[in-house]
Structure formats: C-alpha cells, structure tokens
C-alpha cells in the first residue's frame, strides 16, 4: 500500500501483528537502544515508544527488522521496482519481453517529485527531539535514520540533488546547543561532491535533513542506485506515492517527513564529532567533520521519530542490506563484465570483506588454469563505489564449481582453501583508501591496504577435518579448528607463534588466524568472520610461514592473519548489565499488556 506518512505504516504494522507498543516511560539514554536490540533479536517486530523522557514526541524503531517485514511494507511495489532496476541495468530486457516488465513501467507516474505548497509543520528546537544515545561512550545523541538532502550548486534542481544517510550528532562535544549539529559523511558520498563545489565558490552549502515520512524515503537514502537514477524518483516509485516537497527560505522541505532540520555547512568549518558505536561492532572515534549551522527545525504535530541501532552485525541495518540485495540482485554483474555474483559479508561489517564469483572465459585452452580474467574483474570491483572500501576480496572462477553460492560463506571458503596457491594468489595494494569507520590500520583515517585472493583451478589439497590430523609444537597456545583447513590459535608474539607453527605438522591446514580468544572465534563462523576481517589490516597483519618476496610479489606456504586487539584499535561495544535487565522488564510488561 502507499503510505502517506509514518503513522500509516505504524497502523498497518500493528493491524497485522508486527508492532509492540511501549507505553511506560523510557530513558532515551541507552534504554531505548537496549530495548530495540532485544526486540530485534528475540521478537522481530517494530517498536513504538509512546512515552520518552524529555520529549513529547513518540519514536519508532525496527521498521526494517526482518526481510519479511520489509517485504510486507513494500508488498505492492517491490516486484515492479526490482524490474525497473533490472531494466536500468539492461534496457534490452524491456524490449525483448515488454509484458514481463509492464508493472514496472506502470510505476512511472510516481517517478517525478511533486511540489506541494502547504504543510503542517510547527517550529521546534533540536532539544525537543528525542535525545537517543545508543552506546555508553557515544559523544551524544545521534540521528540514525536521517535523509540528508543537498543540491549541486552548479546544477541546482530537485533531480540534481543527493539524498543520503549520513550520521548526525545532535548534541555533545563542542556543539552549541540548538545552533550546531555534526554532519559525518564517509568518502565516496554524493554530498561530498556538493560541498566541494560550494567550497570552491566560497559559499555555504544549504542542507536539509528529513527524518521520518514514508519508509520508502529512508530506503532511498541508503539505496545504491544505478547511475542517473535520482533517490527522490526511487522513493516515489518504491512507495507508490510521488516524493512531495516545497521550498522555504531557500531550503527544500520534504512535506511528508515527520521532522526537517535546515541549516548550512560553511567552507572549511569543522568540529570534533563522535565517538559513535558503529556497524563494525566498535566505536568510531572522535574526528573533525563538517559542522552544520542550524537555521530552522520543523516537526509535524503527530510526528514520530524513527531510529535504529548500529553495532556488531547482525543488526537492523543488516536487514536493510538484505532488502537492498533483493532489489538489486544481478545489477552489479551487468555493470562489471564477467562478474557473476558478489557478497559484501554482513557478519564482517560489510565493507571489510567481499566474496565474488567471476568467469575465466578467455583462455579455455590454458592447461594451468591460473587466475587471469578474475584478476581484471577484481580490479574493477575495487574501483566500484562503496565496494572500493573493501580490505579483503576473495574471488573464484565459476567454471570450477557452477553451483557455488557466494552467500554461503562456509562453502565459499572451503572452495577457496582447497584450491588456493599461496605462492601466487595474493595481491596487495598498500597505502590506499579504507572505510572511515575502520581502525585496523596504524595510518591516517581512511588510509589502509587491500588484498585480493584470486582462486582458479583444480583442488590442490585435502583440508584437515580434525586437530587429530595435525601434530602441534607444545608451545603453541590453544589451537582450535573453525572449519576444515582453518586453524585458530592464541599467542603474545607473532614471531613466537610463527616459530611454533613451523615446528608443527600442519597437514591439511590452509589458513591460520591469531586471536585473543580462540574458543570464542572457533565457536561459530560468524565470530571468525567478524574478528578476522575487522581487526586486521592486510599489509600490516598478514604474515606467513616461509614467507618471501620475489619480484615484489609476497608469498608464503600458509598465511597467518594477526586479528588480535591492538592499541590503535577502537574499543568494542558493550551495554551495561543494569540497562539490559531494566530493558528486559519493560519488554516483558509491554508484551503482557497485550
């Protein structure tokens, strides 16, 4: 159905048993975050907070808490939008089979934004908004589901705009209360281009932050759209309702939004922003980011403040990712020749780890079956938008196993470790870009390294199925087997660990991770994915048994990834036990009221 506002969505979810109401007073400091996380994990419903300490407004979380719930919200337009994105990637599909895409073409009337002169906003202040702080060390309350709108100063116009989801700090640090807020955006973001152009002209960039409104607007702000498709167009088509807006005092206002914050970013004006508990499962630390001078803040009379919590995956944003994958499945392969599938692994924090399947088509006569075309594909992947932030890219040839599923991490790595040639298949890039939120490198912010592991050819080894197949040196600490061929060990010194491993019989071991707690990491592949790939920077933390450099190419017999916590790493995220216990009681009472 087409929601005119967030209230419509709340009513629809509740009518269909997908909503929990929290009527008793809750503290926006940690309590709402703890409740959200428990409901996400255990109850899989949206949560409406009706009585928030310090604010007259209600709040809604876990809107996209499951893929099934997202499919329900967008049940009318999900299929047509998938078809539309598919056509955008390959227009010939519509020509070859027009009737199959008829429902997609019928969404066209919702594509263009509509001007609406009347709105029902009242002026408020930043401090009137629910001041939700999700983690104990956060620098203050943040907006976690914003839609940040900016226009190209060289080409102004609603369809030349950018709508993105960037982190907004409402209070704390050195921000002047009700007058300044922090705007944190990462590299490769559209608003950065707009600000750079405004800076060159020596003029402030006008920014509008929309919060709430139809759920399609939030989805549009995070959607990796095909080149040339506006986020506002996508919001209208996905929601079955044109994006409605008006201009007021030089700012664009989304008239369907629940809240709008208007302000300006001045050239070269920054302030410390953070810390903030982030999607890698650690805090992003304090850094200087643009400060936004607040001009006006608006709210609807019955406004609902939507929020989410980010932390170690899976979280609600993981389900965002699942929905995006469902909509865009197949679009990236059409943009990168030879690429068949790619998985930005959620358990590893999305950006750190990519798994990909490519094709080795050009040299079928080559008896050596070594990686060739997939290396070209790998370079293309690492030059593609947000995929360029990856640290680790494992890519395999589809011809070696046409049935391999890139979404099945266990089977994928089993395939890799059976076939990889560590003397040939690792390719490093050093001193290059890294995710702003990643602190595994000792370099500057946004600086780190990447490694491509390209695998093609026949099975080269039989992987170890049990530790009984190996003989370990007595000095090796707490060896555990995660999966066939993957060894987890502990140790205080990498050189000593390598010496112990060299003295061991490692028959069938293909990959080793050095960690602080081998039992925790070996307990489940999700723990291994998270620890190994978030806590390491390839060029600094990959070592090897019998490692050597030949013609500037690094190789080894077996790689050892040092994924221990280090001094330069950001701290992990933990919720105080007393907050957890209080949240449990609130949820229990809310469920009993029903």
Coordinates of C-alpha atoms in Angstrom, one line a residue:
X1 CA 0.0 0.0 0.0
X2 CA 1.1 3.6 -0.4
X3 CA 1.8 5.2 3.0
X4 CA 1.2 9.0 3.2
X5 CA 3.2 9.2 6.4
X6 CA 4.9 7.1 9.0
X7 CA 1.7 6.9 11.1
X8 CA 0.1 5.0 8.2
X9 CA 2.9 2.5 8.4
X10 CA 2.5 2.1 12.2
X11 CA -1.2 1.4 11.9
X12 CA -0.6 -1.2 9.1
X13 CA 2.1 -3.0 11.1
X14 CA 0.0 -3.1 14.3
X15 CA -3.1 -4.3 12.4
X16 CA -1.0 -7.2 11.1
X17 CA 0.7 -8.1 14.4
X18 CA 4.0 -6.7 13.6
X19 CA 4.3 -4.0 16.3
X20 CA 5.0 -3.8 20.0
X21 CA 3.9 -0.7 21.9
X22 CA 6.0 0.5 24.9
X23 CA 3.7 2.7 26.9
X24 CA 5.7 3.2 30.1
X25 CA 8.3 6.0 30.3
X26 CA 11.7 5.0 28.8
X27 CA 15.0 6.8 29.0
X28 CA 16.5 7.8 25.7
X29 CA 19.9 7.3 27.2
X30 CA 20.7 3.6 26.5
X31 CA 17.3 2.1 27.5
X32 CA 15.7 2.6 24.1
X33 CA 18.7 1.1 22.4
X34 CA 18.8 -1.9 24.7
X35 CA 15.0 -2.5 24.1
X36 CA 15.4 -2.2 20.4
X37 CA 18.3 -4.7 20.3
X38 CA 16.4 -7.3 22.4
X39 CA 13.2 -7.0 20.2
X40 CA 15.3 -7.2 17.1
X41 CA 17.0 -10.4 18.3
X42 CA 14.0 -12.1 20.0
X43 CA 10.7 -10.8 18.8
X44 CA 11.3 -9.5 15.2
X45 CA 8.7 -6.7 15.4
X46 CA 8.7 -2.9 15.1
X47 CA 8.7 -1.0 18.4
X48 CA 6.7 2.2 19.1
X49 CA 7.9 4.1 22.1
X50 CA 5.0 6.3 23.3
X51 CA 6.4 7.9 26.5
X52 CA 10.0 9.2 26.1
X53 CA 11.7 11.0 28.9
X54 CA 12.4 14.6 28.0
X55 CA 10.4 14.7 24.8
X56 CA 6.7 15.0 23.8
X57 CA 7.3 13.0 20.5
X58 CA 6.9 9.3 20.0
X59 CA 9.6 7.2 18.5
X60 CA 9.6 4.1 16.2
X61 CA 12.4 1.5 15.7
X62 CA 13.0 -1.8 14.0
X63 CA 10.9 -0.8 11.0
X64 CA 13.1 -2.9 8.7
X65 CA 13.8 -5.5 11.4
X66 CA 13.3 -8.5 9.2
X67 CA 13.3 -9.1 5.4
X68 CA 9.7 -10.4 5.7
X69 CA 8.6 -7.2 7.4
X70 CA 10.2 -5.1 4.7
X71 CA 8.6 -7.2 2.0
X72 CA 5.3 -6.6 3.8
X73 CA 5.8 -2.8 3.9
X74 CA 6.7 -2.7 0.2
X75 CA 4.4 -5.5 -0.8
X76 CA 2.7 -3.6 -3.6
X77 CA 5.8 -2.1 -5.3
X78 CA 8.7 -4.5 -4.5
X79 CA 8.4 -6.6 -7.6
X80 CA 7.9 -3.6 -10.1
X81 CA 10.9 -1.8 -8.5
X82 CA 13.1 -4.9 -8.9
X83 CA 12.0 -5.0 -12.6
X84 CA 12.7 -1.3 -13.0
X85 CA 16.2 -1.6 -11.5
X86 CA 16.8 -4.6 -13.8
X87 CA 15.7 -2.6 -16.8
X88 CA 18.0 0.2 -15.8
X89 CA 20.9 -2.2 -15.7
X90 CA 20.0 -3.8 -19.0
X91 CA 17.4 -1.9 -21.1
X92 CA 17.2 -4.6 -23.7
X93 CA 15.2 -6.8 -21.2
X94 CA 12.1 -4.5 -21.6
X95 CA 12.4 -4.6 -25.4
X96 CA 12.8 -8.4 -25.6
X97 CA 9.9 -9.1 -23.1
X98 CA 7.8 -5.9 -22.6
X99 CA 4.9 -7.7 -20.9
X100 CA 7.1 -9.1 -18.2
X101 CA 8.0 -5.6 -17.2
X102 CA 4.6 -4.0 -17.6
X103 CA 4.0 -3.5 -13.9
X104 CA 7.4 -1.8 -13.7
X105 CA 6.5 0.6 -16.5
X106 CA 3.2 1.4 -14.8
X107 CA 5.1 2.9 -11.8
X108 CA 6.3 5.8 -14.0
X109 CA 3.6 8.3 -12.7
X110 CA 5.2 8.2 -9.3
X111 CA 8.7 8.9 -10.5
X112 CA 8.7 12.8 -10.6
X113 CA 8.7 14.7 -7.3
X114 CA 5.7 17.0 -6.8
X115 CA 5.6 20.5 -5.4
X116 CA 3.2 20.9 -2.5
X117 CA 2.8 24.4 -1.2
X118 CA 1.0 23.6 2.1
X119 CA 2.5 21.8 5.0
X120 CA 1.6 21.2 8.7
X121 CA 4.9 21.8 10.3
X122 CA 5.5 23.7 13.5
X123 CA 8.8 25.1 14.6
X124 CA 10.7 23.3 17.4
X125 CA 14.3 23.1 18.6
X126 CA 16.9 20.4 18.5
X127 CA 16.4 19.7 22.2
X128 CA 12.7 18.9 21.6
X129 CA 13.7 15.8 19.6
X130 CA 14.1 12.5 21.5
X131 CA 17.8 12.6 22.5
X132 CA 18.6 8.9 21.9
X133 CA 22.0 7.8 22.9
X134 CA 22.7 4.2 21.8
X135 CA 26.0 3.2 23.5
X136 CA 27.7 4.4 26.7
X137 CA 30.7 6.0 25.1
X138 CA 28.8 7.8 22.3
X139 CA 29.6 11.5 22.1
X140 CA 25.9 12.4 22.5
X141 CA 22.6 11.7 20.9
X142 CA 22.6 10.9 17.1
X143 CA 20.1 10.8 14.3
X144 CA 20.5 7.2 13.0
X145 CA 17.9 7.2 10.2
X146 CA 18.3 10.6 8.5
X147 CA 17.7 11.5 4.9
X148 CA 20.3 14.2 4.2
X149 CA 19.3 16.4 1.2
X150 CA 21.7 18.6 -0.7
X151 CA 21.8 20.1 -4.2
X152 CA 24.6 20.6 -6.7
X153 CA 25.4 24.4 -6.6
X154 CA 26.5 24.3 -10.3
X155 CA 23.3 22.5 -11.4
X156 CA 20.6 23.3 -8.9
X157 CA 17.3 21.5 -9.2
X158 CA 15.4 18.8 -7.3
X159 CA 16.6 16.0 -9.7
X160 CA 20.2 17.1 -9.4
X161 CA 20.1 16.5 -5.7
X162 CA 21.6 13.9 -3.4
X163 CA 19.7 12.1 -0.7
X164 CA 22.0 10.2 1.6
X165 CA 22.0 8.6 5.0
X166 CA 24.9 10.2 6.9
X167 CA 25.5 10.3 10.6
X168 CA 24.1 13.4 12.5
X169 CA 25.2 14.3 16.1
X170 CA 22.6 16.4 17.7
X171 CA 24.4 17.4 20.9
X172 CA 27.5 17.0 22.9
X173 CA 31.2 17.8 22.3
X174 CA 31.7 21.4 21.4
X175 CA 28.4 21.9 19.5
X176 CA 26.4 25.0 20.6
X177 CA 23.0 23.6 21.8
X178 CA 20.2 24.1 19.3
X179 CA 22.5 26.1 17.0
X180 CA 25.0 23.5 15.7
X181 CA 25.0 19.8 14.8
X182 CA 27.6 17.5 13.5
X183 CA 27.4 16.0 9.9
X184 CA 29.6 12.9 9.4
X185 CA 29.8 11.5 5.9
X186 CA 32.3 9.0 4.6
X187 CA 34.4 9.1 1.4
X188 CA 32.7 8.4 -2.0
X189 CA 29.5 10.1 -0.9
X190 CA 27.4 12.4 -3.1
X191 CA 27.2 15.2 -0.5
X192 CA 31.0 15.5 -0.6
X193 CA 30.9 16.5 -4.2
X194 CA 28.3 19.1 -3.5
X195 CA 30.3 20.5 -0.6
X196 CA 33.5 20.6 -2.6
X197 CA 31.8 22.7 -5.3
X198 CA 30.3 25.1 -2.7
X199 CA 33.7 25.4 -1.0
X200 CA 35.3 26.4 -4.3
X201 CA 32.7 29.2 -4.7
X202 CA 33.3 30.3 -1.1
X203 CA 29.7 29.9 -0.2
X204 CA 27.9 27.7 2.4
X205 CA 26.1 24.6 1.3
X206 CA 22.4 24.5 2.2
X207 CA 21.4 21.2 3.7
X208 CA 18.0 19.8 4.8
X209 CA 17.7 16.7 7.0
X210 CA 14.5 14.8 6.7
X211 CA 13.5 12.3 9.4
X212 CA 10.5 10.0 9.1
X213 CA 7.9 10.1 6.4
X214 CA 7.0 7.0 4.3
X215 CA 9.6 4.2 4.8
X216 CA 10.5 4.3 1.1
X217 CA 12.2 7.7 1.8
X218 CA 14.6 6.1 4.3
X219 CA 15.3 3.2 1.9
X220 CA 16.0 5.6 -0.9
X221 CA 18.7 7.4 1.2
X222 CA 20.8 4.2 1.5
X223 CA 20.0 2.6 -1.9
X224 CA 23.0 2.2 -4.2
X225 CA 21.1 3.3 -7.3
X226 CA 22.1 2.9 -11.0
X227 CA 23.9 5.9 -12.4
X228 CA 21.4 8.6 -13.4
X229 CA 18.5 7.5 -11.1
X230 CA 17.5 10.0 -8.5
X231 CA 16.9 8.9 -4.9
X232 CA 13.7 11.0 -4.9
X233 CA 12.5 9.2 -8.0
X234 CA 13.2 5.9 -6.3
X235 CA 11.4 7.0 -3.2
X236 CA 8.3 7.8 -5.2
X237 CA 8.3 4.6 -7.2
X238 CA 9.1 2.3 -4.2
X239 CA 6.4 4.0 -2.0
X240 CA 3.8 4.3 -4.7
X241 CA 3.5 8.0 -3.9
X242 CA 5.4 10.9 -5.5
X243 CA 8.0 12.5 -3.3
X244 CA 6.4 15.7 -2.2
X245 CA 8.4 18.8 -1.4
X246 CA 8.3 22.6 -1.1
X247 CA 10.9 25.3 -0.9
X248 CA 11.0 27.6 2.1
X249 CA 13.6 30.3 2.9
X250 CA 16.0 28.8 0.4
X251 CA 15.7 25.2 1.7
X252 CA 13.9 22.1 0.3
X253 CA 11.4 20.5 2.7
X254 CA 10.0 17.1 2.3
X255 CA 6.4 17.7 3.2
X256 CA 5.7 14.1 4.0
X257 CA 8.6 14.0 6.5
X258 CA 7.9 14.0 10.3
X259 CA 10.8 16.3 11.0
X260 CA 13.0 18.6 9.0
X261 CA 16.3 20.2 10.1
X262 CA 17.5 23.0 7.9
X263 CA 21.0 24.6 8.0
X264 CA 24.2 25.4 6.3
X265 CA 27.7 24.0 6.1
X266 CA 30.4 26.7 5.7
X267 CA 33.6 26.1 3.9
X268 CA 36.4 24.6 6.0
X269 CA 34.4 24.7 9.2
X270 CA 34.7 21.5 11.2
X271 CA 34.3 20.4 14.8
X272 CA 35.1 17.1 16.7
X273 CA 32.4 14.5 16.1
X274 CA 32.0 11.2 17.9
X275 CA 32.6 8.7 19.4
X276 CA 29.8 6.6 18.0
X277 CA 29.1 2.9 18.3
X278 CA 29.2 1.8 14.7
X279 CA 28.4 -1.1 12.3
X280 CA 31.7 -2.9 12.6
X281 CA 31.0 -3.6 16.2
X282 CA 33.4 -1.0 17.6
X283 CA 33.3 2.8 18.3
X284 CA 34.3 5.2 15.6
X285 CA 36.5 7.7 17.4
X286 CA 36.5 11.5 17.6
X287 CA 37.5 13.2 14.4
X288 CA 36.8 16.6 12.8
X289 CA 33.8 16.6 10.5
X290 CA 31.7 19.4 9.0
X291 CA 29.5 21.3 11.4
X292 CA 26.1 22.4 10.3
X293 CA 24.7 25.7 11.5
X294 CA 21.1 25.1 12.3
X295 CA 18.6 27.6 10.8
X296 CA 15.2 26.1 11.4
X297 CA 13.8 22.8 12.8
X298 CA 10.3 21.7 11.9
X299 CA 8.0 18.9 13.2
X300 CA 4.5 17.6 12.4
X301 CA 2.0 17.8 15.2
X302 CA 1.8 14.0 15.5
X303 CA 5.4 13.4 14.4
X304 CA 7.1 10.1 15.0
X305 CA 10.9 10.0 15.4
X306 CA 12.3 6.8 13.7
X307 CA 15.6 5.4 14.8
X308 CA 17.8 2.4 14.6
X309 CA 20.8 1.0 16.5
X310 CA 24.0 0.0 14.8
X311 CA 26.6 -2.3 16.3
X312 CA 28.2 -5.7 15.7
X313 CA 26.2 -7.3 13.0
X314 CA 23.6 -8.6 12.6
X315 CA 21.5 -5.5 13.4
X316 CA 18.6 -3.8 11.7
X317 CA 20.9 -2.3 9.1
X318 CA 21.8 -5.9 8.1
X319 CA 18.1 -6.4 7.1
X320 CA 18.4 -3.1 5.1
X321 CA 21.2 -4.8 3.3
X322 CA 19.2 -7.9 2.7
X323 CA 16.4 -5.9 1.2
X324 CA 18.8 -3.9 -1.0
X325 CA 20.4 -7.2 -2.2
X326 CA 16.9 -8.5 -3.1
X327 CA 16.1 -5.4 -5.1
X328 CA 19.5 -5.0 -6.9
X329 CA 20.4 -8.7 -7.3
X330 CA 22.0 -9.0 -10.6
X331 CA 22.6 -5.3 -11.3
X332 CA 26.3 -5.2 -10.4
X333 CA 27.2 -8.1 -12.6
X334 CA 25.6 -6.3 -15.5
X335 CA 27.9 -3.3 -14.8
X336 CA 31.1 -5.4 -14.4
X337 CA 31.7 -7.8 -17.4
X338 CA 32.5 -11.3 -16.2
X339 CA 31.3 -10.8 -12.7
X340 CA 28.6 -13.4 -11.7
X341 CA 27.9 -12.6 -8.1
X342 CA 29.3 -10.6 -5.1
X343 CA 28.6 -10.7 -1.4
X344 CA 29.6 -7.9 0.9
X345 CA 29.7 -10.0 4.0
X346 CA 27.4 -8.6 6.7
X347 CA 29.0 -10.6 9.6
X348 CA 32.3 -9.0 8.8
X349 CA 30.8 -5.5 8.9
X350 CA 30.0 -5.3 5.1
X351 CA 32.9 -3.2 3.9
X352 CA 35.9 -5.2 5.2
X353 CA 35.2 -8.4 3.2
X354 CA 33.9 -9.2 -0.3
X355 CA 33.3 -12.6 -1.7
X356 CA 32.9 -12.8 -5.5
X357 CA 32.5 -15.2 -8.4
X358 CA 33.8 -14.3 -11.8
X359 CA 34.4 -16.1 -15.1
X360 CA 37.6 -17.3 -16.7
X361 CA 36.3 -17.3 -20.3
X362 CA 39.2 -16.1 -22.5
X363 CA 41.8 -18.9 -22.2
X364 CA 39.9 -22.2 -22.2
X365 CA 43.0 -23.8 -23.8
X366 CA 45.3 -22.9 -20.9
X367 CA 46.1 -26.1 -19.1
X368 CA 47.5 -24.4 -16.0
X369 CA 44.0 -22.9 -15.1
X370 CA 45.5 -20.0 -13.2
X371 CA 43.6 -16.8 -12.3
X372 CA 43.6 -14.3 -15.2
X373 CA 40.3 -12.7 -16.1
X374 CA 39.1 -12.8 -12.5
X375 CA 42.1 -10.6 -11.6
X376 CA 40.8 -8.0 -14.1
X377 CA 37.3 -8.3 -12.6
X378 CA 38.8 -7.9 -9.1
X379 CA 40.3 -4.6 -10.1
X380 CA 37.0 -3.5 -11.5
X381 CA 35.2 -4.4 -8.3
X382 CA 37.7 -2.4 -6.1
X383 CA 37.0 0.6 -8.3
X384 CA 33.2 0.4 -7.9
X385 CA 31.6 2.9 -5.5
X386 CA 31.3 1.6 -1.9
X387 CA 32.9 -1.7 -3.0
X388 CA 36.2 0.2 -3.2
X389 CA 36.3 0.4 0.6
X390 CA 36.8 -3.4 0.9
X391 CA 40.0 -4.6 2.5
X392 CA 39.7 -8.3 1.6
X393 CA 38.4 -9.6 -1.7
X394 CA 38.2 -13.3 -2.3
X395 CA 37.3 -14.1 -5.9
X396 CA 36.9 -17.5 -7.6
X397 CA 36.3 -18.8 -11.0
X398 CA 32.7 -20.0 -11.7
X399 CA 34.0 -22.7 -14.1
X400 CA 35.5 -24.6 -11.1
X401 CA 32.0 -25.0 -9.5
X402 CA 29.0 -23.6 -11.3
X403 CA 26.8 -24.3 -8.2
X404 CA 28.8 -22.4 -5.7
X405 CA 26.7 -19.8 -3.8
X406 CA 28.5 -16.6 -2.9
X407 CA 26.1 -16.1 0.0
X408 CA 27.2 -19.4 1.7
X409 CA 30.4 -18.3 3.4
X410 CA 31.3 -21.7 4.7
X411 CA 31.1 -23.4 1.3
X412 CA 32.8 -20.5 -0.4
X413 CA 35.8 -20.5 1.9
X414 CA 36.0 -24.3 1.7
X415 CA 36.2 -24.0 -2.1
X416 CA 38.9 -21.3 -1.7
X417 CA 41.1 -23.1 0.7
X418 CA 41.0 -26.4 -1.3
X419 CA 42.3 -24.6 -4.4
X420 CA 44.3 -21.5 -3.4
X421 CA 48.0 -21.3 -4.3
X422 CA 49.6 -19.1 -1.6
X423 CA 52.8 -18.7 -3.8
X424 CA 50.7 -16.9 -6.5
X425 CA 47.2 -15.9 -5.5
X426 CA 47.6 -13.0 -3.0
X427 CA 47.8 -9.5 -4.5
X428 CA 48.3 -6.5 -2.2
X429 CA 47.5 -2.8 -2.5
X430 CA 49.1 -0.6 0.1
X431 CA 48.5 2.9 1.4
X432 CA 45.2 3.2 -0.3
X433 CA 41.6 4.0 0.8
X434 CA 39.9 2.3 3.7
X435 CA 36.5 2.7 5.3
X436 CA 36.4 5.8 7.6
X437 CA 35.0 3.7 10.4
X438 CA 37.8 1.1 10.2
X439 CA 40.6 1.5 12.8
X440 CA 42.6 -1.6 11.9
X441 CA 45.4 0.4 10.2
X442 CA 48.1 2.4 12.0
X443 CA 47.9 5.0 9.2
X444 CA 45.7 8.1 8.9
X445 CA 41.9 8.0 8.8
X446 CA 40.7 6.5 5.5
X447 CA 44.1 5.0 4.9
X448 CA 44.9 1.3 4.8
X449 CA 45.5 -1.6 2.5
X450 CA 43.7 -4.2 0.5
X451 CA 44.4 -7.8 -0.6
X452 CA 42.9 -9.8 -3.4
X453 CA 42.9 -13.6 -3.2
X454 CA 42.1 -14.9 -6.7
X455 CA 41.5 -18.6 -7.0
X456 CA 41.1 -20.7 -10.1
X457 CA 41.9 -24.3 -10.9
X458 CA 41.7 -27.8 -9.6
X459 CA 41.7 -28.9 -5.9
X460 CA 45.2 -28.7 -4.6
X461 CA 44.9 -30.1 -1.1
X462 CA 42.7 -32.1 1.2
X463 CA 41.6 -30.0 4.1
X464 CA 42.2 -31.0 7.7
X465 CA 38.9 -32.2 9.3
X466 CA 40.2 -32.7 12.9
X467 CA 43.0 -31.5 15.1
X468 CA 44.0 -35.1 15.4
X469 CA 45.3 -34.9 11.9
X470 CA 47.9 -32.4 13.0
X471 CA 50.8 -32.5 15.4
X472 CA 51.4 -29.2 17.2
X473 CA 54.5 -27.9 18.9
X474 CA 54.0 -27.9 22.7
X475 CA 54.5 -24.1 22.8
X476 CA 51.5 -23.4 20.5
X477 CA 48.7 -21.9 22.5
X478 CA 45.1 -23.1 22.4
X479 CA 44.8 -24.4 18.8
X480 CA 41.2 -24.8 17.6
X481 CA 39.7 -25.8 14.3
X482 CA 37.0 -23.4 13.0
X483 CA 36.2 -25.4 9.8
X484 CA 38.2 -27.8 7.6
X485 CA 41.6 -26.2 6.9
X486 CA 41.2 -23.1 9.2
X487 CA 43.2 -23.1 12.4
X488 CA 42.6 -20.6 15.2
X489 CA 45.5 -20.0 17.7
X490 CA 46.4 -17.7 20.5
X491 CA 49.8 -16.1 21.3
X492 CA 51.5 -13.0 22.7
X493 CA 54.2 -12.6 20.0
X494 CA 53.7 -13.1 16.3
X495 CA 57.3 -14.3 15.8
X496 CA 57.0 -16.9 18.6
X497 CA 53.7 -18.1 17.1
X498 CA 55.2 -18.5 13.7
X499 CA 58.1 -20.4 15.2
X500 CA 55.7 -22.8 17.0
X501 CA 53.7 -23.3 13.8
X502 CA 56.9 -24.0 11.8
X503 CA 57.7 -26.8 14.3
X504 CA 54.2 -28.3 13.9
X505 CA 52.9 -30.7 11.4
X506 CA 50.0 -28.7 9.8
X507 CA 48.8 -31.3 7.4
X508 CA 45.6 -30.0 5.7
X509 CA 45.8 -26.6 7.3
X510 CA 45.3 -23.8 4.7
X511 CA 44.7 -20.6 6.7
X512 CA 45.6 -19.5 10.3
X513 CA 44.1 -16.7 12.4
X514 CA 45.9 -15.4 15.5
X515 CA 43.4 -14.1 18.1
X516 CA 42.9 -13.2 21.7
X517 CA 40.3 -15.9 22.5
X518 CA 40.5 -18.9 20.2
X519 CA 37.5 -20.7 21.8
X520 CA 35.2 -17.7 21.1
X521 CA 36.4 -17.3 17.5
X522 CA 36.2 -21.1 16.7
X523 CA 32.7 -21.3 18.2
X524 CA 31.0 -20.1 15.1
X525 CA 32.0 -18.9 11.6
X526 CA 30.2 -15.6 12.3
X527 CA 32.7 -14.9 15.1
X528 CA 35.6 -15.8 12.8
X529 CA 34.4 -13.5 10.0
X530 CA 33.9 -10.6 12.4
X531 CA 37.2 -10.9 14.3
X532 CA 39.5 -11.9 11.4
X533 CA 38.4 -9.2 8.9
X534 CA 37.5 -6.3 11.1
X535 CA 40.6 -6.5 13.4
X536 CA 43.2 -6.7 10.7
X537 CA 44.8 -4.5 8.0
X538 CA 46.1 -6.8 5.3
X539 CA 49.6 -5.2 4.7
X540 CA 50.3 -4.9 8.4
X541 CA 48.7 -8.0 9.8
X542 CA 49.1 -10.8 7.2
X543 CA 52.2 -12.9 8.0
X544 CA 53.1 -16.2 6.6
X545 CA 55.0 -19.5 7.1
X546 CA 58.1 -19.4 4.9
X547 CA 57.1 -16.0 3.6
X548 CA 59.2 -14.5 0.8
X549 CA 59.2 -11.7 -1.8
X550 CA 60.1 -12.3 -5.4
X551 CA 59.8 -9.5 -8.0
X552 CA 57.9 -7.5 -5.3
X553 CA 55.3 -10.3 -5.0
X554 CA 54.8 -11.5 -1.5
X555 CA 54.0 -15.2 -1.0
X556 CA 54.1 -17.9 1.7
X557 CA 53.2 -21.5 2.4
X558 CA 50.3 -20.7 4.8
X559 CA 49.1 -17.2 5.7
X560 CA 48.7 -16.2 9.4
X561 CA 46.3 -13.2 10.0
X562 CA 47.0 -11.4 13.2
X563 CA 43.5 -10.4 14.4
X564 CA 44.3 -9.7 18.0
X565 CA 43.1 -6.4 19.5
X566 CA 45.8 -3.8 19.3
X567 CA 46.5 -0.5 20.9
X568 CA 45.4 1.6 17.9
X569 CA 42.1 -0.3 17.6
X570 CA 38.8 1.3 18.7
X571 CA 37.1 -0.2 21.7
X572 CA 34.3 -2.7 21.3
X573 CA 30.6 -2.1 22.1
X574 CA 29.1 -3.2 25.4
X575 CA 25.8 -2.4 27.1
X576 CA 25.8 -2.1 31.0
X577 CA 24.1 -5.1 32.6
X578 CA 21.7 -3.0 34.7
X579 CA 20.4 -1.4 31.5
X580 CA 19.9 -4.8 29.9
X581 CA 18.0 -6.0 32.9
X582 CA 15.7 -3.0 33.0
X583 CA 15.0 -3.3 29.3
X584 CA 14.0 -6.9 29.8
X585 CA 11.4 -5.9 32.3
X586 CA 10.0 -3.2 30.1
X587 CA 9.6 -5.6 27.2
X588 CA 8.0 -8.2 29.4
X589 CA 5.4 -5.8 30.8
X590 CA 4.6 -4.5 27.3
X591 CA 4.0 -8.0 26.0
X592 CA 1.9 -8.9 29.0
X593 CA -0.3 -5.8 28.4
X594 CA -1.3 -7.2 25.1

